[in-house]
PDB file of C-alpha atoms in Angstrom:
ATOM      1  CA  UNK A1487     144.617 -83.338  86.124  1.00 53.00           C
ATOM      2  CA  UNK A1488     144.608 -87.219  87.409  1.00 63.00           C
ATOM      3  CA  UNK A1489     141.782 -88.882  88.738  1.00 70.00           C
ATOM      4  CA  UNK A1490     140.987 -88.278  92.505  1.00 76.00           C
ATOM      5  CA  UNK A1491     141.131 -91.671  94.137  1.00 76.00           C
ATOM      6  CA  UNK A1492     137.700 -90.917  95.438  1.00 85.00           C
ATOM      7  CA  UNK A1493     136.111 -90.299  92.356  1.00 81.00           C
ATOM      8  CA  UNK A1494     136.882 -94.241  91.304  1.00 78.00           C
ATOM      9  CA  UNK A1495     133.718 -95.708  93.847  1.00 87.00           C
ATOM     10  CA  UNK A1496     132.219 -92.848  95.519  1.00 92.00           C
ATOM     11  CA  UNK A1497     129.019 -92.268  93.371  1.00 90.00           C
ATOM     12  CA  UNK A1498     128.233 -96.351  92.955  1.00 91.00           C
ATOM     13  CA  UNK A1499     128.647 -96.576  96.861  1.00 92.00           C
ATOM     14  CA  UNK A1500     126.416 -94.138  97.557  1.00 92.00           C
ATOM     15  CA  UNK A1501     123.967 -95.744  95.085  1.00 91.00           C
ATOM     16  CA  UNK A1502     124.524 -98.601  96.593  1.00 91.00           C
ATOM     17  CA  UNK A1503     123.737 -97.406  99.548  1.00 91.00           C
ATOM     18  CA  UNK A1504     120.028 -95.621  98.456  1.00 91.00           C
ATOM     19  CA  UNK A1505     118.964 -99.230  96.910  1.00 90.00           C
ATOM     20  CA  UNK A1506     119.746-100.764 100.592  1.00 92.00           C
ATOM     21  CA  UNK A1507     117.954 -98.213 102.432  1.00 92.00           C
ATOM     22  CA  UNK A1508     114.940 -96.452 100.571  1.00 90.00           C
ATOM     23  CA  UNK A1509     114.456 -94.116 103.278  1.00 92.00           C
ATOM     24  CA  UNK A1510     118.544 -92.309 102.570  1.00 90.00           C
ATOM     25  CA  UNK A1511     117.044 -90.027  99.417  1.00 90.00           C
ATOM     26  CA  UNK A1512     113.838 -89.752 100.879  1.00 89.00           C
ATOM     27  CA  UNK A1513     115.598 -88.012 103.971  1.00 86.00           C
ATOM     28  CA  UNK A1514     118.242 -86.042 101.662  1.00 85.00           C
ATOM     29  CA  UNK A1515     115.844 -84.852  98.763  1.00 86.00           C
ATOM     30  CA  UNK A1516     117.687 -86.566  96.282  1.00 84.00           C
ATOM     31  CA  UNK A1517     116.518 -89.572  94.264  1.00 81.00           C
ATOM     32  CA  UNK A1518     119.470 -92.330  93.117  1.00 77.00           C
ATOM     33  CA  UNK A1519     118.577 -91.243  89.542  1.00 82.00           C
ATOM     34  CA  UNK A1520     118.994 -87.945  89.723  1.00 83.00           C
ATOM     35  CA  UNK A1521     122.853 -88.786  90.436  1.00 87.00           C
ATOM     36  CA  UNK A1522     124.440 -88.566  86.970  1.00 90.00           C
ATOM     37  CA  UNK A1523     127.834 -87.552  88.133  1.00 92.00           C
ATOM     38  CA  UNK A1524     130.033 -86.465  90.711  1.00 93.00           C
ATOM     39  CA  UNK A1525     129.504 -82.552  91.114  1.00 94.00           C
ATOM     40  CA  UNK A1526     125.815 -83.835  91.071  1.00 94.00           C
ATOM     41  CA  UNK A1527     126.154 -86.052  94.305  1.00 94.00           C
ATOM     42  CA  UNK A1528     128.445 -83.741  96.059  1.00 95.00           C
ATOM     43  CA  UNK A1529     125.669 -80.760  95.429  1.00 96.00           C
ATOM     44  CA  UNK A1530     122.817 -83.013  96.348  1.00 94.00           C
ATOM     45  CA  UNK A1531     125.394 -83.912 100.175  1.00 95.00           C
ATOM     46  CA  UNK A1532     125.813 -80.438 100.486  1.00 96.00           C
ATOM     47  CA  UNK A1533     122.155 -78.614 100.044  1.00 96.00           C
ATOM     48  CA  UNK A1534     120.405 -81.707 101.424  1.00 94.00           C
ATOM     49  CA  UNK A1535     120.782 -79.506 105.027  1.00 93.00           C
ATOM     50  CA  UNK A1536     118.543 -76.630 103.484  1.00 94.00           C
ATOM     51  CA  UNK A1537     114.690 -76.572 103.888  1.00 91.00           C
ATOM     52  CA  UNK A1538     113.197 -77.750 101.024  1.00 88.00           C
ATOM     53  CA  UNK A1539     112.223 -75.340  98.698  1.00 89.00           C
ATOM     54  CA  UNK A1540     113.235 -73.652  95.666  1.00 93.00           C
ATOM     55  CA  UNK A1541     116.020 -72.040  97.170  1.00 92.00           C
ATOM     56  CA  UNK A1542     117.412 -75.592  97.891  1.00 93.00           C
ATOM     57  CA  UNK A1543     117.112 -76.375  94.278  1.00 93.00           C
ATOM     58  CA  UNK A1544     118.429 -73.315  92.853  1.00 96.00           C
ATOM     59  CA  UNK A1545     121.642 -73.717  94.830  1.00 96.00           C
ATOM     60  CA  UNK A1546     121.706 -77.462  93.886  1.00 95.00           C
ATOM     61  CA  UNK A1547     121.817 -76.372  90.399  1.00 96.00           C
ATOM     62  CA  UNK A1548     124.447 -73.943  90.952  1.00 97.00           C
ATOM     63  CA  UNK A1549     126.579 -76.022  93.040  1.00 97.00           C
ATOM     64  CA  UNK A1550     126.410 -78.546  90.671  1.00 96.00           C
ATOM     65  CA  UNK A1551     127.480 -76.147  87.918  1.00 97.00           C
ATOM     66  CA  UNK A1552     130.108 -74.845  90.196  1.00 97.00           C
ATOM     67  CA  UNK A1553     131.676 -78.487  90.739  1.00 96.00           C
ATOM     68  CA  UNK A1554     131.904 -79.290  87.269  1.00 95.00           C
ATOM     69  CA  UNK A1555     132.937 -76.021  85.384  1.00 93.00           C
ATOM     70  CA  UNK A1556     135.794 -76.102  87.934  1.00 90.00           C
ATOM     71  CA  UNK A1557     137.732 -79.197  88.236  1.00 84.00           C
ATOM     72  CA  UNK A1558     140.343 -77.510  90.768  1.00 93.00           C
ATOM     73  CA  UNK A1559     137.255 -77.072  93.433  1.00 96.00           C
ATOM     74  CA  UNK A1560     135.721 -80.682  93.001  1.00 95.00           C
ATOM     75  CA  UNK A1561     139.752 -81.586  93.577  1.00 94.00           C
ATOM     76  CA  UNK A1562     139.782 -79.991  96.939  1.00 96.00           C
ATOM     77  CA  UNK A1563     136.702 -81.475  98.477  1.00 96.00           C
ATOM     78  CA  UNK A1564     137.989 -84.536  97.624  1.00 95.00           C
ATOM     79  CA  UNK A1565     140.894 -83.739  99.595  1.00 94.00           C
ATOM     80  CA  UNK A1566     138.903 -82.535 102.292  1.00 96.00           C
ATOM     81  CA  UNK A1567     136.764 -85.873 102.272  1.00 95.00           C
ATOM     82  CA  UNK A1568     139.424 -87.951 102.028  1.00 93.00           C
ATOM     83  CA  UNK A1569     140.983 -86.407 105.344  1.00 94.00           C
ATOM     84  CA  UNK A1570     137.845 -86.294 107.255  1.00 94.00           C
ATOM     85  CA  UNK A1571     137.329 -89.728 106.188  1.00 92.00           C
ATOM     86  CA  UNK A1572     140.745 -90.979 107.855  1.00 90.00           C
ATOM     87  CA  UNK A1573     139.843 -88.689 111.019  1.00 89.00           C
ATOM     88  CA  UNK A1574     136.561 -89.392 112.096  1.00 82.00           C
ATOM     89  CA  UNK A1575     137.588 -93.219 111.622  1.00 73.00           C
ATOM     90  CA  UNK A1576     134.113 -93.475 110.833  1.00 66.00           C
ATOM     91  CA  UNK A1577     133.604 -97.396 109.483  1.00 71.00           C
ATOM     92  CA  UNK A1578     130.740 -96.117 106.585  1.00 80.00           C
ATOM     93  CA  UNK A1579     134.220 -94.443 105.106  1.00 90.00           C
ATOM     94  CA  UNK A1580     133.774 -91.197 102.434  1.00 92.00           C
ATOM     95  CA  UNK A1581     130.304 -92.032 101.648  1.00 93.00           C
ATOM     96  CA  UNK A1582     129.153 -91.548 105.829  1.00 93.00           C
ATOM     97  CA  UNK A1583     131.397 -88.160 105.516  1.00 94.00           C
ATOM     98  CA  UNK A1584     129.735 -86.662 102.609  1.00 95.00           C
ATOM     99  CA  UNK A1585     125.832 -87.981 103.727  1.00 94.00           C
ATOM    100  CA  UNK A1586     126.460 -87.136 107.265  1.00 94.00           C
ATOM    101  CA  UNK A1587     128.979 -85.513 108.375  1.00 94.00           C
ATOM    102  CA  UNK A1588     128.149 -81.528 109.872  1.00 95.00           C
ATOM    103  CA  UNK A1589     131.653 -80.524 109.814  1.00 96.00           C
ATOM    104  CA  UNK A1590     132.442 -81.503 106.388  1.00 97.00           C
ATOM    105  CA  UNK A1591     129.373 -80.341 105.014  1.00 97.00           C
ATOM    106  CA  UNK A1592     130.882 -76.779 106.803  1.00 98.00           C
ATOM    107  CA  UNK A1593     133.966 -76.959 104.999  1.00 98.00           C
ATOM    108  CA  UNK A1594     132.122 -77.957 101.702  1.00 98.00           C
ATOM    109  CA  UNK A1595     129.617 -74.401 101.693  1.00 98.00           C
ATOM    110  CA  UNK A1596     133.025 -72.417 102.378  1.00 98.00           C
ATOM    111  CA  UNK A1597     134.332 -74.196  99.539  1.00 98.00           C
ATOM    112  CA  UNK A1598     131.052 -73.363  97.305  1.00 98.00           C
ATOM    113  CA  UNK A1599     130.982 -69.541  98.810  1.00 98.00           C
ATOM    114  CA  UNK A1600     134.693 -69.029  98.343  1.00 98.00           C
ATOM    115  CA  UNK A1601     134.414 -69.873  94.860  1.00 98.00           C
ATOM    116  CA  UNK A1602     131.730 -67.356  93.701  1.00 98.00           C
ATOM    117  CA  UNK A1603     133.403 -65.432  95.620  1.00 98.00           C
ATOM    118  CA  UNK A1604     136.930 -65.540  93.464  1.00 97.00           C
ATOM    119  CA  UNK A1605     134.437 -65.321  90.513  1.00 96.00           C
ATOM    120  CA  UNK A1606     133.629 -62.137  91.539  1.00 97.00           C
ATOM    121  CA  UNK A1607     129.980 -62.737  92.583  1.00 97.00           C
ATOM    122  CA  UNK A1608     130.297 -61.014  95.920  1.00 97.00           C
ATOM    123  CA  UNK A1609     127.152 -60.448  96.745  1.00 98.00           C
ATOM    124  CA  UNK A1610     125.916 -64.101  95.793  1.00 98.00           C
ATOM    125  CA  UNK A1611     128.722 -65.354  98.020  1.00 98.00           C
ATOM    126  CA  UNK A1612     127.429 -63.794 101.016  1.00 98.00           C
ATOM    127  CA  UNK A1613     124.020 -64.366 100.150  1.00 97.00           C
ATOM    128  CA  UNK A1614     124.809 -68.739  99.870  1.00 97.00           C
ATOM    129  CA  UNK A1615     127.493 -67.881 102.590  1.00 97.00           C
ATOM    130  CA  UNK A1616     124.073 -66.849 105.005  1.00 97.00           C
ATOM    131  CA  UNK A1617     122.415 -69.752 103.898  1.00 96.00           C
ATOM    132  CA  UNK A1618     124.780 -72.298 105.502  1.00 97.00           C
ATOM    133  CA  UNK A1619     125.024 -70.040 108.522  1.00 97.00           C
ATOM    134  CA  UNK A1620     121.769 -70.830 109.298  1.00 96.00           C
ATOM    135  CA  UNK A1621     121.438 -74.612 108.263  1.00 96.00           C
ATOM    136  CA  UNK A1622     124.967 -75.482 109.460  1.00 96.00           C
ATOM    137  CA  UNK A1623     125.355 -72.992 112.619  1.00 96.00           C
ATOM    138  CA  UNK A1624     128.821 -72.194 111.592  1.00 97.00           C
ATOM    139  CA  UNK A1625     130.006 -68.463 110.169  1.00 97.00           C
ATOM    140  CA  UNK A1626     132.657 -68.841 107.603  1.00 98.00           C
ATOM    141  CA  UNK A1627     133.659 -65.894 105.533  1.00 98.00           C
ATOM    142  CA  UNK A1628     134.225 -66.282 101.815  1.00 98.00           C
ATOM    143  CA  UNK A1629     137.139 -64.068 101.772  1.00 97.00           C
ATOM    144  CA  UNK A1630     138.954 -66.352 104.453  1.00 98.00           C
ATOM    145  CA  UNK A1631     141.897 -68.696 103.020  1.00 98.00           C
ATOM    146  CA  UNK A1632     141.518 -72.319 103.601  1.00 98.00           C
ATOM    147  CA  UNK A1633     143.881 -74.833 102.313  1.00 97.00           C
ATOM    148  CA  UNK A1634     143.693 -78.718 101.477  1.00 94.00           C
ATOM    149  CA  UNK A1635     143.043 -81.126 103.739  1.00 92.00           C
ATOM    150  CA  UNK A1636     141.198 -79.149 106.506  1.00 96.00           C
ATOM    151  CA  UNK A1637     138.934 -81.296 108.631  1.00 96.00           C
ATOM    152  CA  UNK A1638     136.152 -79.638 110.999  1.00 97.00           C
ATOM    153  CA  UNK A1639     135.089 -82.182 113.551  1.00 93.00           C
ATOM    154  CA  UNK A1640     131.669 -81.616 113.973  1.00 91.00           C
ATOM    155  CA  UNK A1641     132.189 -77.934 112.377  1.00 91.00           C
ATOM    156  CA  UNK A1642     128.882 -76.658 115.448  1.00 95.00           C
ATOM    157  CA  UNK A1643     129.644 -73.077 116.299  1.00 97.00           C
ATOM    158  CA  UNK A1644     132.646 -72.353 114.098  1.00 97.00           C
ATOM    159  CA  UNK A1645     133.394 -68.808 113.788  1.00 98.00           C
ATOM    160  CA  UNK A1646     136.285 -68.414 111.143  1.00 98.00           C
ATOM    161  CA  UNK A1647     136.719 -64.126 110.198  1.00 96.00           C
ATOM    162  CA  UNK A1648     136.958 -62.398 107.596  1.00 96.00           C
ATOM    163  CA  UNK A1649     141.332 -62.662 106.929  1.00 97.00           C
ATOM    164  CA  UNK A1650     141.953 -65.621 108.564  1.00 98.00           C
ATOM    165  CA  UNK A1651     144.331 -67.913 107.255  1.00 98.00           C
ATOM    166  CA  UNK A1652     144.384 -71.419 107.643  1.00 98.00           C
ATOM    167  CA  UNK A1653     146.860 -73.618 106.025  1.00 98.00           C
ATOM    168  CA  UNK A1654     147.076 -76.980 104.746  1.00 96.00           C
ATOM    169  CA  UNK A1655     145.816 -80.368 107.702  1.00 94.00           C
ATOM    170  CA  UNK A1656     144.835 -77.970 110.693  1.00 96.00           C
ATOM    171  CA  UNK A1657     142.166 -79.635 112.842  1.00 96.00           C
ATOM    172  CA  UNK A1658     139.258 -77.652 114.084  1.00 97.00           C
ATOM    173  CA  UNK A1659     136.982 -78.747 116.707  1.00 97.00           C
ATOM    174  CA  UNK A1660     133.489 -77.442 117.362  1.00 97.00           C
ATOM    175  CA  UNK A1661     132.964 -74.118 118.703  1.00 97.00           C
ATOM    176  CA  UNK A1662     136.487 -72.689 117.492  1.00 98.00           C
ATOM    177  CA  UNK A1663     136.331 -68.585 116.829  1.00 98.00           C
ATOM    178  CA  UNK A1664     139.144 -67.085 114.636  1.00 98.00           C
ATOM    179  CA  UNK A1665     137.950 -63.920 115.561  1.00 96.00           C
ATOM    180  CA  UNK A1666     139.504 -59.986 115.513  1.00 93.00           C
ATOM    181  CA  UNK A1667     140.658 -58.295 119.057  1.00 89.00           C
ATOM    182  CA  UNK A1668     139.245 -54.824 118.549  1.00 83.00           C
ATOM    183  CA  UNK A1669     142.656 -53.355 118.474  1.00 82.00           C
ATOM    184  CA  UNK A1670     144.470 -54.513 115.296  1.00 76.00           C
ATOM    185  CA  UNK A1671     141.623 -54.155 113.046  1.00 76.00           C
ATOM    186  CA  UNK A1672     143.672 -53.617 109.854  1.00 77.00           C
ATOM    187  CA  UNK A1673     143.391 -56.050 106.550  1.00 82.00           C
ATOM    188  CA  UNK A1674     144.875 -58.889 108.874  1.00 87.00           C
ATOM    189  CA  UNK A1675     143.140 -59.005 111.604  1.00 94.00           C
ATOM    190  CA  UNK A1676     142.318 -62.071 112.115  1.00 97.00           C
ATOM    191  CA  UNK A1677     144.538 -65.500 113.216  1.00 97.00           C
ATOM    192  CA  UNK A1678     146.660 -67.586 110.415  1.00 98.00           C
ATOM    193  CA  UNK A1679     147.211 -70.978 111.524  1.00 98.00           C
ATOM    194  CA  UNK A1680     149.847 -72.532 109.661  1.00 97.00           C
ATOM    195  CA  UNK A1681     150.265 -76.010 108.372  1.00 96.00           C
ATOM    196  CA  UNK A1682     149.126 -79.052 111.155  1.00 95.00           C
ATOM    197  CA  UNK A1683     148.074 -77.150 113.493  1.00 96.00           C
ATOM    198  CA  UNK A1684     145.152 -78.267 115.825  1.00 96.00           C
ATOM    199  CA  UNK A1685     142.400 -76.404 117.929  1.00 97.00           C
ATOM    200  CA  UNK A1686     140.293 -77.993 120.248  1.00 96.00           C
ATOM    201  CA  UNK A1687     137.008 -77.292 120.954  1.00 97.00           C
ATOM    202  CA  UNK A1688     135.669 -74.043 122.315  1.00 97.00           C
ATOM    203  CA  UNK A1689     139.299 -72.510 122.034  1.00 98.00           C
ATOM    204  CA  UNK A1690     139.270 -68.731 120.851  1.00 98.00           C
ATOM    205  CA  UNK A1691     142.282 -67.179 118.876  1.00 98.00           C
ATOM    206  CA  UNK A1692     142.053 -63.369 118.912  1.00 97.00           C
ATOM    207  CA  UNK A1693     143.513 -60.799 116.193  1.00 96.00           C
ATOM    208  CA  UNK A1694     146.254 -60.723 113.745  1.00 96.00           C
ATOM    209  CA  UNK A1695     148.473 -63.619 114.979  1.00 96.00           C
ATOM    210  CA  UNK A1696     150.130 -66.903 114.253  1.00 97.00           C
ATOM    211  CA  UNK A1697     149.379 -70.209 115.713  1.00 98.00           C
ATOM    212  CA  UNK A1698     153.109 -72.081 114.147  1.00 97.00           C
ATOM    213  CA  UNK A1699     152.801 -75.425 112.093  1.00 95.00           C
ATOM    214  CA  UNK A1700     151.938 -78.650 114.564  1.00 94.00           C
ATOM    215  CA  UNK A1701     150.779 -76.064 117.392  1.00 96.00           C
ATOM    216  CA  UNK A1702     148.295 -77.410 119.768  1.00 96.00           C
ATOM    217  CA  UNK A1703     146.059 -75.292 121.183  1.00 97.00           C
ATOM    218  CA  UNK A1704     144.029 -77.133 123.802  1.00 96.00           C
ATOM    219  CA  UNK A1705     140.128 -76.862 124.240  1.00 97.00           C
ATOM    220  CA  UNK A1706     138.763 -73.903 125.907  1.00 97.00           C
ATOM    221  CA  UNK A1707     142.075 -71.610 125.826  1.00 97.00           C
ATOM    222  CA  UNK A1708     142.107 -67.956 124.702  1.00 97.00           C
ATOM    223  CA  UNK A1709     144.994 -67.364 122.543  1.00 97.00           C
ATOM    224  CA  UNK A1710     146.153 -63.398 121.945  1.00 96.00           C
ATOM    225  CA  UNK A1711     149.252 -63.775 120.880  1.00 96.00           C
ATOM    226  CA  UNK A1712     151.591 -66.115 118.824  1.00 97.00           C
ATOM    227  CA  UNK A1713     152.292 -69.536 119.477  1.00 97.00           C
ATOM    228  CA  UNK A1714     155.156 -71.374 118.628  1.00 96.00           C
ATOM    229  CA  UNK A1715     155.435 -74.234 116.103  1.00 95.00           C
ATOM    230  CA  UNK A1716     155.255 -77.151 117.817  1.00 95.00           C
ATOM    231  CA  UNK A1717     154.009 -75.463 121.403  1.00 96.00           C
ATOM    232  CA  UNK A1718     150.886 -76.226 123.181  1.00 96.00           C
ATOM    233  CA  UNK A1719     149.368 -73.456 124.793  1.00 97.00           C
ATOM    234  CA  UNK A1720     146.368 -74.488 127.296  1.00 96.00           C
ATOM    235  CA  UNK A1721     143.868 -72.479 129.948  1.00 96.00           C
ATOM    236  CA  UNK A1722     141.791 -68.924 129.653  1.00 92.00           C
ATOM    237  CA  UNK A1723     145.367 -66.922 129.659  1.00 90.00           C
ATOM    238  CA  UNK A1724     146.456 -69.219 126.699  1.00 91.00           C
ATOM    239  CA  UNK A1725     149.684 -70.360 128.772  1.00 90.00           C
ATOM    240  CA  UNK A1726     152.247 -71.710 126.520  1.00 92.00           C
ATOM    241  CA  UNK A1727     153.299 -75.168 127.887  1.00 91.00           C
ATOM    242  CA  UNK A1728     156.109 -75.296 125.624  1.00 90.00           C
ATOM    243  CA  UNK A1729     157.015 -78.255 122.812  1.00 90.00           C
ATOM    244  CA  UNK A1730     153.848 -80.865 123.003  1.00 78.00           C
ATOM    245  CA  UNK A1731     154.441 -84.486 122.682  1.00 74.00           C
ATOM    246  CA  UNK A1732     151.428 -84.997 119.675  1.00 77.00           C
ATOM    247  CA  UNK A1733     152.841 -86.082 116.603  1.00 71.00           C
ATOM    248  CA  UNK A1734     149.768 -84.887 114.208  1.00 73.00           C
ATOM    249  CA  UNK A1735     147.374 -86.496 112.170  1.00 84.00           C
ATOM    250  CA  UNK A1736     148.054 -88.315 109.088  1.00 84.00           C
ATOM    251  CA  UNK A1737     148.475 -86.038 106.110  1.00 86.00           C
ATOM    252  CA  UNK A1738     146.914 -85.809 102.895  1.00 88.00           C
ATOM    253  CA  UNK A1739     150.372 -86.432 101.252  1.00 87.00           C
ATOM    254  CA  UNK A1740     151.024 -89.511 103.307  1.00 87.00           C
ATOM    255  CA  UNK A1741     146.519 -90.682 102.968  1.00 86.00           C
ATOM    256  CA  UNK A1742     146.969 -90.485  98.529  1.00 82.00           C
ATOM    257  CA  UNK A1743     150.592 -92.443  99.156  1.00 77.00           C
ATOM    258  CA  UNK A1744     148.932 -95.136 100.863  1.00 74.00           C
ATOM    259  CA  UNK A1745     146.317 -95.589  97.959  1.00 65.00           C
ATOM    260  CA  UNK A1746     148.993 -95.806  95.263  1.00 59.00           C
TER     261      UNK A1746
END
């Protein structure tokens, strides 16, 4: 596997970064030594939210392990900080995402939980799944699929179920529930939302159904039933408002063109 363009100036920046302000490891547990590599720094972002204690440093440790035993998993939070990075438009860049940044810290513990999980180490995934619950206020099941390039703007009271499916550059917004309907309660009962699609905040998609690649669905609606690729569907009775005019973000494909 190549490089990740990230992995070329991420660590030194984020040294650079502790020497200019003393107070940054103080604040996030972590001292600029301590950051030998990359799985080390991207364990050190991720568990800084936990209460310090030896909890915190046991799932450093294993996080850390995690990131470098498995170069396909440090790959995809690169992805996923890359596209945050471009979204938020935030001017600190990749190193402001992974210090500061709720939602991709969200994404990152679904990353860590769904990986014990495919290990086999159920009960461990629920058990670091729980701790992020609680730190992050977000509830992200481990058994949920989650593609590349996902970005969770602010990630605050994200609800994603147990079989969702979510597809490569959708956009969540805080306070998004993929949740079941209490009628279809089968081994798909929760929402897929295929490739580009974006949820605003607050918006709640009910049971086993598809939201179509580059849907919009607006903040606040309650979606039961499919939407249409391309369709924007708005209000409490999810009324679909037919093709929308957004274009969609920038995608991951077109961000690592750019860099080349």
């Amino acid at each position: 596997m190549s490089q990740h363009l990230l992995e070329q100036t991420l660590l030194s920046d984020i040294r650079d970064r502790f020497a200019h302000e003393p107070g940054l490891p103080v604040l996030l547990g972590v001292e600029a030594g301590e950051l030998i590599d990359l799985p080390e720094l991207m364990a050190a972002a991720l568990t800084a939210c936990l209460p310090e204690s030896r909890a915190r440093a046991w799932l450093r440790g294993l996080t850390a392990e995690l990131f470098r035993q498995e170069g396909e998993l440090l790959d995809t939070a690169l992805d996923d900080l890359l596209v945050t990075s471009a979204r938020d438009d935030q001017p600190g860049g990749a190193p402001h995402v992974l210090l500061f940044a709720n939602g991709y810290h969200a994404l990152l513990s679904y990353r860590v939980s769904r990986a014990l999980w495919l290990a086999g180490r159920g009960d461990l995934a629920l058990a670091v799944k729980s701790q992020f619950t609680r730190a992050l206020s977000v509830e992200i099941w481990p058994q949920a699929r989650i593609g590349r390039g996902v970005w969770f703007d602010h990630g605050l009271g994200l609800v994603i179920g147990q079989t969702s499916v979510i597809e490569e550059g959708v956009s969540l917004w805080h306070g998004v529930t993929l949740g079941s309907n209490f009628v279809d309660m089968g081994e798909g009962r929760h929402p897929r939302l295929r490739r580009g699609a974006v949820v605003g905040a607050g918006a709640k998609i009910l049971g086993p159904i598809e939201v179509g690649a580059g849907a919009t669905v607006a903040a606040g609606a309650i979606v039961t039933k499919d939407v249409p690729p391309g369709h924007i569907v708005t209000g409490p009775r999810g009324m679909d408002r037919g093709a929308g005019r957004f274009a969609g973000f920038v995608t991951l494909a077109e961000l690592k063109d750019r860099a080349e």
